[in-house]
mmCIF file of C-alpha atoms (C1' of nucleotides) in Angstrom:
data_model
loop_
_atom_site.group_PDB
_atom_site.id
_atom_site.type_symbol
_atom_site.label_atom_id
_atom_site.label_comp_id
_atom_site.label_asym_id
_atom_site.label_seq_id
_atom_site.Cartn_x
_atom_site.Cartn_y
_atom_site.Cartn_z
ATOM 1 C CA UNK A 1 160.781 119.002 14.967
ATOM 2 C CA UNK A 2 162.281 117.770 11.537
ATOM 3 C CA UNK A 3 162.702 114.188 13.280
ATOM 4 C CA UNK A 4 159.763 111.826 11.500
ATOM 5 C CA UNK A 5 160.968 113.908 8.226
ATOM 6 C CA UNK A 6 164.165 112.082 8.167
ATOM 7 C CA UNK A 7 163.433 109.046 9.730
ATOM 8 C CA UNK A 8 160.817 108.285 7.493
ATOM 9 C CA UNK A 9 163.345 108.865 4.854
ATOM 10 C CA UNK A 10 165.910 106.554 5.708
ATOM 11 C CA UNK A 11 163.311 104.085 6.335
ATOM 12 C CA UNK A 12 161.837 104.066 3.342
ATOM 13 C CA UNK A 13 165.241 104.159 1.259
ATOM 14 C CA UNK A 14 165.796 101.050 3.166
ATOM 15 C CA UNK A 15 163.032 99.005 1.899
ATOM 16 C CA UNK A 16 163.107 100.431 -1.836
ATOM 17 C CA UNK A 17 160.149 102.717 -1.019
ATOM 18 C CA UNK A 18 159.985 106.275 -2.811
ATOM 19 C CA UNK A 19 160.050 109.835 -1.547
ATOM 20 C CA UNK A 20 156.776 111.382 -2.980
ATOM 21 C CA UNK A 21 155.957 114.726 -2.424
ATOM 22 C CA UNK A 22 152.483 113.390 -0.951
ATOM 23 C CA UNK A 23 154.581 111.463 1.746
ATOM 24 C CA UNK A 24 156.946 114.351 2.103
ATOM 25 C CA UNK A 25 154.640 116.632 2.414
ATOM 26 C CA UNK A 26 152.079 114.404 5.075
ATOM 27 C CA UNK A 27 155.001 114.040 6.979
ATOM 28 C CA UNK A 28 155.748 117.616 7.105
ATOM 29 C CA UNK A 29 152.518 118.116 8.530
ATOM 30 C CA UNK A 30 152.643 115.340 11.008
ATOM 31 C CA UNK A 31 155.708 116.646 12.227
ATOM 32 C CA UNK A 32 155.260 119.780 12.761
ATOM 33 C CA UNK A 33 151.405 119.567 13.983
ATOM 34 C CA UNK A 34 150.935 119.770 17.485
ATOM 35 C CA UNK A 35 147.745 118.077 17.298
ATOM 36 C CA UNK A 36 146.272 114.762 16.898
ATOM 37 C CA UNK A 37 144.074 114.928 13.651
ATOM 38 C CA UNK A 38 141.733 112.571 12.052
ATOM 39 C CA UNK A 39 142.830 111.022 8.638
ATOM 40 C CA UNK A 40 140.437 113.281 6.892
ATOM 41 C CA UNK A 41 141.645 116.720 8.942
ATOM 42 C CA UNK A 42 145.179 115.546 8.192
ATOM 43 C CA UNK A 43 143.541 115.585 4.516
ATOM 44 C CA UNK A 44 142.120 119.140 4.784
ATOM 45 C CA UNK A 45 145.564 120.296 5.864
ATOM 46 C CA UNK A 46 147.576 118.588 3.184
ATOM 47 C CA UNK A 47 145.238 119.967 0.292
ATOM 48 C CA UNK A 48 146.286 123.167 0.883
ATOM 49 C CA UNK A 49 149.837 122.332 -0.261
ATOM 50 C CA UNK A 50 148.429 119.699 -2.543
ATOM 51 C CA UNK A 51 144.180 120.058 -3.773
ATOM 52 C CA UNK A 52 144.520 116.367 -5.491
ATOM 53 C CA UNK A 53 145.825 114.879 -2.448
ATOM 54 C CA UNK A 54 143.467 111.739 -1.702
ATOM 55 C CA UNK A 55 142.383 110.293 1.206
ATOM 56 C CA UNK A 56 143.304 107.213 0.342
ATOM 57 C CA UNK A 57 147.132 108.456 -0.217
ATOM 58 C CA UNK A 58 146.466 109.670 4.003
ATOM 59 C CA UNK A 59 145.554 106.554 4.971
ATOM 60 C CA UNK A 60 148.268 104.030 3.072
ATOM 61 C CA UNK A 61 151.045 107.024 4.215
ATOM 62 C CA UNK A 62 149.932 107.130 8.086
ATOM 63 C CA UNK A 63 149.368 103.095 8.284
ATOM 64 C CA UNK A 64 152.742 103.255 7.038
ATOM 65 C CA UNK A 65 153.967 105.124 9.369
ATOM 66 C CA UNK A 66 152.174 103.201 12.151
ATOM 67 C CA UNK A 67 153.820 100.033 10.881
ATOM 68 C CA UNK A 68 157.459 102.129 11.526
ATOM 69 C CA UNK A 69 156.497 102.984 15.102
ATOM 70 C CA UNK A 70 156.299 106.330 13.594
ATOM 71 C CA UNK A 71 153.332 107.158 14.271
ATOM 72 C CA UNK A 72 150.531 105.743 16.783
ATOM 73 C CA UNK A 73 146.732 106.118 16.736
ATOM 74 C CA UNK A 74 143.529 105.884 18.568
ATOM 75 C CA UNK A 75 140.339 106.118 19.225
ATOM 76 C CA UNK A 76 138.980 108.319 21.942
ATOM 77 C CA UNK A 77 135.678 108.063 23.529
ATOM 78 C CA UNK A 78 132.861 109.309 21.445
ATOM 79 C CA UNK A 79 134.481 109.441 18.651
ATOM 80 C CA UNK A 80 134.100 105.698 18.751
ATOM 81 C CA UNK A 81 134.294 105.679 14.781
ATOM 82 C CA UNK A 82 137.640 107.634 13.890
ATOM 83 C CA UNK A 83 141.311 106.826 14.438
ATOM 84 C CA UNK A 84 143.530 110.017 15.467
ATOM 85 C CA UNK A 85 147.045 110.186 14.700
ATOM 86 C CA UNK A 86 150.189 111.548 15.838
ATOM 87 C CA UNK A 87 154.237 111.556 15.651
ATOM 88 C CA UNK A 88 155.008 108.989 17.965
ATOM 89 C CA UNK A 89 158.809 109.841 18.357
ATOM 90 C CA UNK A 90 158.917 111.901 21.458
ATOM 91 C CA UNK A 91 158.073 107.855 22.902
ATOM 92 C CA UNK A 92 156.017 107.059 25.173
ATOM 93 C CA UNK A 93 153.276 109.746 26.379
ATOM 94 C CA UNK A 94 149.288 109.830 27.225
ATOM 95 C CA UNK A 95 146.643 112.186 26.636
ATOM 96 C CA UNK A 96 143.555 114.162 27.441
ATOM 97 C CA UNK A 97 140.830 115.145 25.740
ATOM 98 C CA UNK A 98 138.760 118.333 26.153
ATOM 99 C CA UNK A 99 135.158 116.761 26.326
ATOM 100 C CA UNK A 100 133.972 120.101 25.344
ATOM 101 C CA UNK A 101 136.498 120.966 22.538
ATOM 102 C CA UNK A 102 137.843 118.411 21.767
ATOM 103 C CA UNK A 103 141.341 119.413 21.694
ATOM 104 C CA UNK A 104 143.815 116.960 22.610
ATOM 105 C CA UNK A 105 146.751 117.423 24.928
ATOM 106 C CA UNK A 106 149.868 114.846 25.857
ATOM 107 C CA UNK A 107 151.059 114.592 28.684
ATOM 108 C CA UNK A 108 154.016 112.632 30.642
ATOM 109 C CA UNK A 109 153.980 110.824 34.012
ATOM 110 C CA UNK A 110 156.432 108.867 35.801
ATOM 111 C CA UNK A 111 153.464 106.793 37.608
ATOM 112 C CA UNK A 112 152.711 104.638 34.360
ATOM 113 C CA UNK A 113 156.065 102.673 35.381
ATOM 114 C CA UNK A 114 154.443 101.969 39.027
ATOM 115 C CA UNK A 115 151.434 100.917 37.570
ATOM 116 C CA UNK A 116 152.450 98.397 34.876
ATOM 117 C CA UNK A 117 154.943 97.397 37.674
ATOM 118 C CA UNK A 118 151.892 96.834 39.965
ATOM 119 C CA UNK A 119 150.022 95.077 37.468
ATOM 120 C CA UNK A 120 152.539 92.557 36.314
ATOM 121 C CA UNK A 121 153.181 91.226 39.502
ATOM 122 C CA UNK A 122 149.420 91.356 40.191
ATOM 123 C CA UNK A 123 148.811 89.272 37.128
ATOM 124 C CA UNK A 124 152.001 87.629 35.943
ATOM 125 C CA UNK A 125 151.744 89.355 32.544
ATOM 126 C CA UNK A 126 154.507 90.692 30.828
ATOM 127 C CA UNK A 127 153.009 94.379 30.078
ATOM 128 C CA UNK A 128 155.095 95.648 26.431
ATOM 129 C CA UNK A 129 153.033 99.038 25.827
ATOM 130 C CA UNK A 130 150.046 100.989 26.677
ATOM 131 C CA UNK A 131 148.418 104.666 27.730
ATOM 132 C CA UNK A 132 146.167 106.739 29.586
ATOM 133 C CA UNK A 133 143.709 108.586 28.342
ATOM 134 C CA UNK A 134 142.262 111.054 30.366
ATOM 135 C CA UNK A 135 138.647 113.404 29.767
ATOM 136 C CA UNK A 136 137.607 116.876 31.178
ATOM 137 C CA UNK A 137 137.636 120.060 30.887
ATOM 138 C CA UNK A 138 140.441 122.095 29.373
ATOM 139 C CA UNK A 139 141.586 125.236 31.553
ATOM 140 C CA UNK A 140 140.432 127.039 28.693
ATOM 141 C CA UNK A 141 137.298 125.671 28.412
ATOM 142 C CA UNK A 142 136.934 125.685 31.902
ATOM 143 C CA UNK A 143 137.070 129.427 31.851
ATOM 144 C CA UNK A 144 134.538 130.239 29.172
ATOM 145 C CA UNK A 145 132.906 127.202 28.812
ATOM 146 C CA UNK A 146 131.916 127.453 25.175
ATOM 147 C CA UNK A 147 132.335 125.038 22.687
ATOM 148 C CA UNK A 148 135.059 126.256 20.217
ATOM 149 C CA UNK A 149 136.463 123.940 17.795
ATOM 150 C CA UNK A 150 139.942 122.722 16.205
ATOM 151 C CA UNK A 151 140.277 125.447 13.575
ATOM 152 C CA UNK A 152 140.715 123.347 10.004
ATOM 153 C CA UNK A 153 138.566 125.285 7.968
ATOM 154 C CA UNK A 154 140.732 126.733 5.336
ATOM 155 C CA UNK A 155 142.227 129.696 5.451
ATOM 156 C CA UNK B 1 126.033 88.894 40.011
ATOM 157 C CA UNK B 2 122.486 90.038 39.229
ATOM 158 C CA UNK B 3 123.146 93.629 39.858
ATOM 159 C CA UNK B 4 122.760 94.986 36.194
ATOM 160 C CA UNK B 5 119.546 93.034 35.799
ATOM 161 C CA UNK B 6 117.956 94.790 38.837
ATOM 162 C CA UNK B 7 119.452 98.258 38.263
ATOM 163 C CA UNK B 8 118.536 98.003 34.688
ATOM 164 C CA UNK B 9 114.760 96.911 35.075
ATOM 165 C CA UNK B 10 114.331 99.655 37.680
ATOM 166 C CA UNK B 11 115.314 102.261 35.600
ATOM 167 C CA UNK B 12 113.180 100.755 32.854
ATOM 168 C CA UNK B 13 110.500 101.422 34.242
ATOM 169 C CA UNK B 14 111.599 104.803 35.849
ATOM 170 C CA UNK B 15 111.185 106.019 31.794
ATOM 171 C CA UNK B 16 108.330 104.262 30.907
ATOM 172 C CA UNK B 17 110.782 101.631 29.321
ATOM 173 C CA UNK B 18 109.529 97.899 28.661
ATOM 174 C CA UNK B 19 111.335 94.567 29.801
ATOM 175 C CA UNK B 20 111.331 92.804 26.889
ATOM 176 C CA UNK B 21 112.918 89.211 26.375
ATOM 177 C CA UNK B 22 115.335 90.431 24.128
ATOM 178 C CA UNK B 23 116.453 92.563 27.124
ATOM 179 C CA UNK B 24 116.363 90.307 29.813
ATOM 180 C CA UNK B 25 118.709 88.265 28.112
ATOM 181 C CA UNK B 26 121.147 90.703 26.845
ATOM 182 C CA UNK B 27 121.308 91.903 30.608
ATOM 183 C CA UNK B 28 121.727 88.740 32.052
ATOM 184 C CA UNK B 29 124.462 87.996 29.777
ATOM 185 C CA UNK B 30 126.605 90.870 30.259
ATOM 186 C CA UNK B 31 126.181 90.702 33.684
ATOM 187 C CA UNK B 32 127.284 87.106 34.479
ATOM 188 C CA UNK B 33 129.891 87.578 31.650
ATOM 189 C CA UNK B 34 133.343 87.771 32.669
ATOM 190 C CA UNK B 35 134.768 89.118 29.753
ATOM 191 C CA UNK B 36 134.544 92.177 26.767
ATOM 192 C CA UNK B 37 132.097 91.080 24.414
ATOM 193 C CA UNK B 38 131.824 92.705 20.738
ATOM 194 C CA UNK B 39 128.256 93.497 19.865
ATOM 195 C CA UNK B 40 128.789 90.752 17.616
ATOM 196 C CA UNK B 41 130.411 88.368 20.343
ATOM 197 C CA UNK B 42 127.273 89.107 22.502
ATOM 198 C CA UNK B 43 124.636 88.800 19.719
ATOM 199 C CA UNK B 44 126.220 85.162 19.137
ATOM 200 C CA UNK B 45 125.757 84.227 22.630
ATOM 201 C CA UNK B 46 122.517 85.473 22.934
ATOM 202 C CA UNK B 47 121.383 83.990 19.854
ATOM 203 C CA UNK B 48 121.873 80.267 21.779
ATOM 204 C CA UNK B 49 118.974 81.249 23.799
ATOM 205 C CA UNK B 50 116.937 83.431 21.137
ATOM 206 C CA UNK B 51 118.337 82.557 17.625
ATOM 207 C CA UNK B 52 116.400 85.405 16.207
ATOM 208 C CA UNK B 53 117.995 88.344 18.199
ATOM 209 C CA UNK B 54 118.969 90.919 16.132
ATOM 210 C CA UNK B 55 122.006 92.788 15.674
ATOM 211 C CA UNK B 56 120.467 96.805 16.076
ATOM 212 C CA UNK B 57 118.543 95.160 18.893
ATOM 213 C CA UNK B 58 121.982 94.108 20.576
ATOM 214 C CA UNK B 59 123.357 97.794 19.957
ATOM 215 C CA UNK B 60 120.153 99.430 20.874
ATOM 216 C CA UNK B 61 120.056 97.809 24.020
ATOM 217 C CA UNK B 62 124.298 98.147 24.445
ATOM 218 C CA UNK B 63 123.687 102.109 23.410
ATOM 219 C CA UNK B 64 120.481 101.936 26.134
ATOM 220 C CA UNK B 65 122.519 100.762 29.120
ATOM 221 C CA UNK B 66 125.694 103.157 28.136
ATOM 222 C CA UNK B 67 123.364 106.056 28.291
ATOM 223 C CA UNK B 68 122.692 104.813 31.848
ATOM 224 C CA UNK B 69 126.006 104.081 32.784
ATOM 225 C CA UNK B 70 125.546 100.703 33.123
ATOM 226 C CA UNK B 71 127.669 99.810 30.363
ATOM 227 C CA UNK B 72 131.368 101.325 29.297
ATOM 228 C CA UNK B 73 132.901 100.750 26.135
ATOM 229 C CA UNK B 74 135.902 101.397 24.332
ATOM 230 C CA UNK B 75 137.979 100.188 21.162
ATOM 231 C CA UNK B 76 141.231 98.059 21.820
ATOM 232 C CA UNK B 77 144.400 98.142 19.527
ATOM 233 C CA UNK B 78 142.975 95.351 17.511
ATOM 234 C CA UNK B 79 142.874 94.696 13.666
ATOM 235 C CA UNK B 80 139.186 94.876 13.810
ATOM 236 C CA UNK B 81 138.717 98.063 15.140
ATOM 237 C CA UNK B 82 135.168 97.431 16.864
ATOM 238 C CA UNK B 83 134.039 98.243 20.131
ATOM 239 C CA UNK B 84 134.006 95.942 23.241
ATOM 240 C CA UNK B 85 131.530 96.689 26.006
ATOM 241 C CA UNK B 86 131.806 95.382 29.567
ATOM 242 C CA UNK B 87 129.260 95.868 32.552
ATOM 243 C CA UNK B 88 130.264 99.078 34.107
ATOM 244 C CA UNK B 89 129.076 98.329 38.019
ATOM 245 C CA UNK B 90 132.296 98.085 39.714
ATOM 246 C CA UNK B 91 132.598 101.283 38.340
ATOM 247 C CA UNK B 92 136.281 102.508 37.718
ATOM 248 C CA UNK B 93 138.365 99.830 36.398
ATOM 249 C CA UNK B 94 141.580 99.926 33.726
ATOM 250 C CA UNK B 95 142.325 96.995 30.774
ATOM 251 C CA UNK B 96 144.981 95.009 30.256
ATOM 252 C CA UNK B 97 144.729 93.280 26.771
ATOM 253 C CA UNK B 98 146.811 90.140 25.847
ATOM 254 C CA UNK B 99 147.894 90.765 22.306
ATOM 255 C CA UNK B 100 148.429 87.266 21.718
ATOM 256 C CA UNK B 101 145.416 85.875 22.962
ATOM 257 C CA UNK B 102 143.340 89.181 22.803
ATOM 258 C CA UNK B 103 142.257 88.103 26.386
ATOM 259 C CA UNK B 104 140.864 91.253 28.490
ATOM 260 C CA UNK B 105 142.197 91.378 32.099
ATOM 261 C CA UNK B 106 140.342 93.760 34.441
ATOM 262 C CA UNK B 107 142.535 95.802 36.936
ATOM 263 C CA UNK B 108 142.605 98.149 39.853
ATOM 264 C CA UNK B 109 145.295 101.204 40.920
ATOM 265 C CA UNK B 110 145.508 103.753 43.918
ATOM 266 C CA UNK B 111 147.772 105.311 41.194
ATOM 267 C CA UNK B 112 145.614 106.446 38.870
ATOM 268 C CA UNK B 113 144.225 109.532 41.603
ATOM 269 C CA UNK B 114 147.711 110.572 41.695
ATOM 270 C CA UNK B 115 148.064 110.658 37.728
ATOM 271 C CA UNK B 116 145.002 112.741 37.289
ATOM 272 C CA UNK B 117 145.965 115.236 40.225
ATOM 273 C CA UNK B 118 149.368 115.558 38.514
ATOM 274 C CA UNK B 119 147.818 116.382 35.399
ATOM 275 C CA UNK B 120 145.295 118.451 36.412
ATOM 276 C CA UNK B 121 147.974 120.766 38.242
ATOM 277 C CA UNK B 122 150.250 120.826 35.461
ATOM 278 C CA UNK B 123 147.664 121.922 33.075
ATOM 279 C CA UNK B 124 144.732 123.345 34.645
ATOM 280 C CA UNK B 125 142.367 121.086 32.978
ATOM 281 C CA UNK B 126 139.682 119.127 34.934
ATOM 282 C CA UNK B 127 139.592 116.229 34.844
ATOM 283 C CA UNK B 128 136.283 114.313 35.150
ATOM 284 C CA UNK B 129 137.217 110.548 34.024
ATOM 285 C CA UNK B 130 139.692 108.301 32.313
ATOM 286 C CA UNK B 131 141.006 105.123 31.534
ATOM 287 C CA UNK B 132 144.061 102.877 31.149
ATOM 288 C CA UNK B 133 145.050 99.968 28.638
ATOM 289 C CA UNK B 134 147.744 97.815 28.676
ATOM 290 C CA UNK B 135 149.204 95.312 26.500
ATOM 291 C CA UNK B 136 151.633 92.694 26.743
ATOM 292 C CA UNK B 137 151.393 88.881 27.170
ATOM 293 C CA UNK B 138 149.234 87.402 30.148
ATOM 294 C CA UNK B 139 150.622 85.100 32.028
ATOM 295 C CA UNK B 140 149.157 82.047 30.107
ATOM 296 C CA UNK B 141 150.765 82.833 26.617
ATOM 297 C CA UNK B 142 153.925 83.802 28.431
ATOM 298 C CA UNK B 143 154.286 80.711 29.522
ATOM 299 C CA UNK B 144 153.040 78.398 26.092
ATOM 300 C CA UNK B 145 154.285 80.950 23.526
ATOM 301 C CA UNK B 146 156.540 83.437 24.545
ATOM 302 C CA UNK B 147 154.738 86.050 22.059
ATOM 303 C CA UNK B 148 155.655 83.633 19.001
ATOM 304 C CA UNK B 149 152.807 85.184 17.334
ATOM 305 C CA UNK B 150 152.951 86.996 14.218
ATOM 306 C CA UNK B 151 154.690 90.069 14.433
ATOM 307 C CA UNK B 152 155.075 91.351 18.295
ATOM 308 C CA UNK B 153 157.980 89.284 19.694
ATOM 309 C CA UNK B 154 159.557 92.645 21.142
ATOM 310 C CA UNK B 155 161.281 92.386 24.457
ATOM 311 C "C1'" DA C 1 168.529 112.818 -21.190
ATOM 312 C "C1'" DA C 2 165.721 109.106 -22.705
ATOM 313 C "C1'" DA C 3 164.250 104.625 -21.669
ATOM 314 C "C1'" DC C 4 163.006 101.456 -18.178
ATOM 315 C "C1'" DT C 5 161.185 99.364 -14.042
ATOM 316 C "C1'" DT C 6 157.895 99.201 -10.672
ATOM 317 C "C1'" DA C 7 156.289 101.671 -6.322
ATOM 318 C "C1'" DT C 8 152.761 104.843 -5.641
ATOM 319 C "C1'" DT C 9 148.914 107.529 -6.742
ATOM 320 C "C1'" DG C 10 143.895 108.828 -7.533
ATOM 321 C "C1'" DC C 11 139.717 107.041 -8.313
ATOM 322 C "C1'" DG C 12 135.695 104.335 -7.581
ATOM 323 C "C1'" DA C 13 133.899 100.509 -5.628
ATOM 324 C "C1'" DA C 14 134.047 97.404 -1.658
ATOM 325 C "C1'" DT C 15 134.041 96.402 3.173
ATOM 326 C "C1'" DC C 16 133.334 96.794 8.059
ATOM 327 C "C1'" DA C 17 131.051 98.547 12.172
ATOM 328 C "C1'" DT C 18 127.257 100.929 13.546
ATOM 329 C "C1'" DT C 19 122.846 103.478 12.938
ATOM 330 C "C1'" DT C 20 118.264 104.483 11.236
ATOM 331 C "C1'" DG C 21 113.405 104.267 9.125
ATOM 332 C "C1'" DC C 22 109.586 101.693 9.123
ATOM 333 C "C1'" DA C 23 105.953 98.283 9.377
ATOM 334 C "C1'" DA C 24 104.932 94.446 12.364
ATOM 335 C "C1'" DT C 25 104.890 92.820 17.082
ATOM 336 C "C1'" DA C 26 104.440 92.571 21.953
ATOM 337 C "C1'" DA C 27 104.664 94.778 26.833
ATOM 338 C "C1'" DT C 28 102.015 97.399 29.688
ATOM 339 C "C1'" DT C 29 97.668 99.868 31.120
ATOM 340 C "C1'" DA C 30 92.960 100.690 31.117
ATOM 341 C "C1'" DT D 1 90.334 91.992 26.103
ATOM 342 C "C1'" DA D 2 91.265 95.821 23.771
ATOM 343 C "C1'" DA D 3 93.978 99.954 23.342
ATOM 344 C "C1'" DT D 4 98.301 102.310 23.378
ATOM 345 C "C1'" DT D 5 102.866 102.745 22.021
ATOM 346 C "C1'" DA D 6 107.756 101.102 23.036
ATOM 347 C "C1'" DT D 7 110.461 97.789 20.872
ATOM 348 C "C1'" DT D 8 111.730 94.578 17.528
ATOM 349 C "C1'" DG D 9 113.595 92.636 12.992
ATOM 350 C "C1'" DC D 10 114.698 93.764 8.656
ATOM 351 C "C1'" DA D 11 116.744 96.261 5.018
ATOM 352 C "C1'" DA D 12 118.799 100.113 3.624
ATOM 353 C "C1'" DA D 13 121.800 104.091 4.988
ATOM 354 C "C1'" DT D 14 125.897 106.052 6.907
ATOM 355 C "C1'" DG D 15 130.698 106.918 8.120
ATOM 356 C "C1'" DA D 16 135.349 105.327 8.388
ATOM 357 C "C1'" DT D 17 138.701 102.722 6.223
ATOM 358 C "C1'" DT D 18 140.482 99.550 2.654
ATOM 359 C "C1'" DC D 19 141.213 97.587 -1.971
ATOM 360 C "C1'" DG D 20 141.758 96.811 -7.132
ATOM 361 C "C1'" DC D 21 143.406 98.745 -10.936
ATOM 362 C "C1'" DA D 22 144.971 101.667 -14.693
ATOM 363 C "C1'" DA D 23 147.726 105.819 -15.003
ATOM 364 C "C1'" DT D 24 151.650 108.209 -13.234
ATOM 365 C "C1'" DA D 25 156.091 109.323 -11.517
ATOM 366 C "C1'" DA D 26 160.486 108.139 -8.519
ATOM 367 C "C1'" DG D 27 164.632 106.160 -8.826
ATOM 368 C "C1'" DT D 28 167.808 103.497 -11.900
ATOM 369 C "C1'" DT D 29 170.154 102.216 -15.935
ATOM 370 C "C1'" DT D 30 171.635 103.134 -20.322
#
DNA sequence: AAACTTATTGCGAATCATTTGCAATAATTA
DNA sequence: TAATTATTGCAAATGATTCGCAATAAGTTT
């Protein structure tokens, strides 16, 4: 989309940070992934642009990011141990994740509005944020049933 | 409620499993607890009535019970990013979290049928389960604090 | 364009949450 | 009561993420 690209810019000319080709380049990727990858797949990616590219650089870049409302993460089930990331600029969306593959899909839904509605007058809470996450079976997976993975292995 | 005791111990010995006191006790706990312990939250509870519990006897017995689905967990938008485990009777059941007092609110929607049927038709996935979390300020620290926290005064 | 300032990087070690191997212990059964 | 073996506590291992620090490079000033 070329959005978080520019943002990220502007935001980090604002505060005296510097445009690095590691950060230019991780938010390249970010932008234009349509998937939700791990720090270290995000990593694997990046290193073909960049082999010295270290995780560490990922990780101080993406909680970056995550500090800007840039990006958002979490942790699905069983995979209790590893954040996922993605471009949080198109706002506000939820996901499902293929139990077989894996693979990650966002969706939108005009009944998350009800329901925080429903809840706050429920509870008297003041509800800022929050998601759905939802687990199945993909339509593809559905069809063949076979377990293939996110392909990150290079080239 | 002494459901999770029972349930547990029967299918204890359905495997050839042994009630041990560590076990009674980590049952008994979760199951009168109202809230969404850590394993590290529980194995400081527990360790008022057995001081030398054990931590991998706390996850081993957490792990045991999720296996069973007798216990759900899942990882909150928290700084420490560990998991928090609550009894999983009343079966389907969403989170609100109060990010100012990290309290854990237990809710209930007829909505959430309607958001999986919507996403299943738009994407021909199935979908088998799911879950939602919310955050905000609960009533309480609305009312003390207004979110004067650290950083999240949004609104 | 060279010199300068300091934010950022890569690296290795540290930390945090969770898991695992194993010898000692204790719950069940005979 | 003894025999069998599931379970425990401990310590060490693992996997994900963070941190300290010296070297590097982005942006600025001369």
């Amino acid at each position: 989309m070329g959005e978080l690209i520019n943002v990220a810019q502007e935001r980090l000319r604002a505060q005296g940070g510097r445009m690095t080709i590691q950060r230019r380049l991780l938010f390249s990727i970010l932008d234009s992934l349509g998937e939700h990858p791990t720090a270290e797949e995000l990593l694997l990616l990046a290193r073909k642009q960049d082999p010295d590219l270290n995780l560490s650089t990922v990780y101080r870049t993406l909680r970056w990011l995550e500090a800007e409302s840039l990006v958002s993460s979490r942790v699905f089930a069983e995979e209790r141990r590893q954040e996922r990331f993605d471009a949080a600029l198109p706002s506000e969306h939820h996901h499902f994740m293929c139990t077989n593959c894996k693979d990650v899909i966002e969706f939108d839904t005009d009944l998350f509005g009800a329901i925080k509605g429903q809840f706050q007058e429920l509870s008297g809470a003041k509800v800022e944020t929050g998601s759905i996450v939802l687990y199945g079976l993909c339509s593809k997976c559905r069809q063949t049933k076979n377990g293939n993975n996110l392909n990150l292995e290079t080239e």
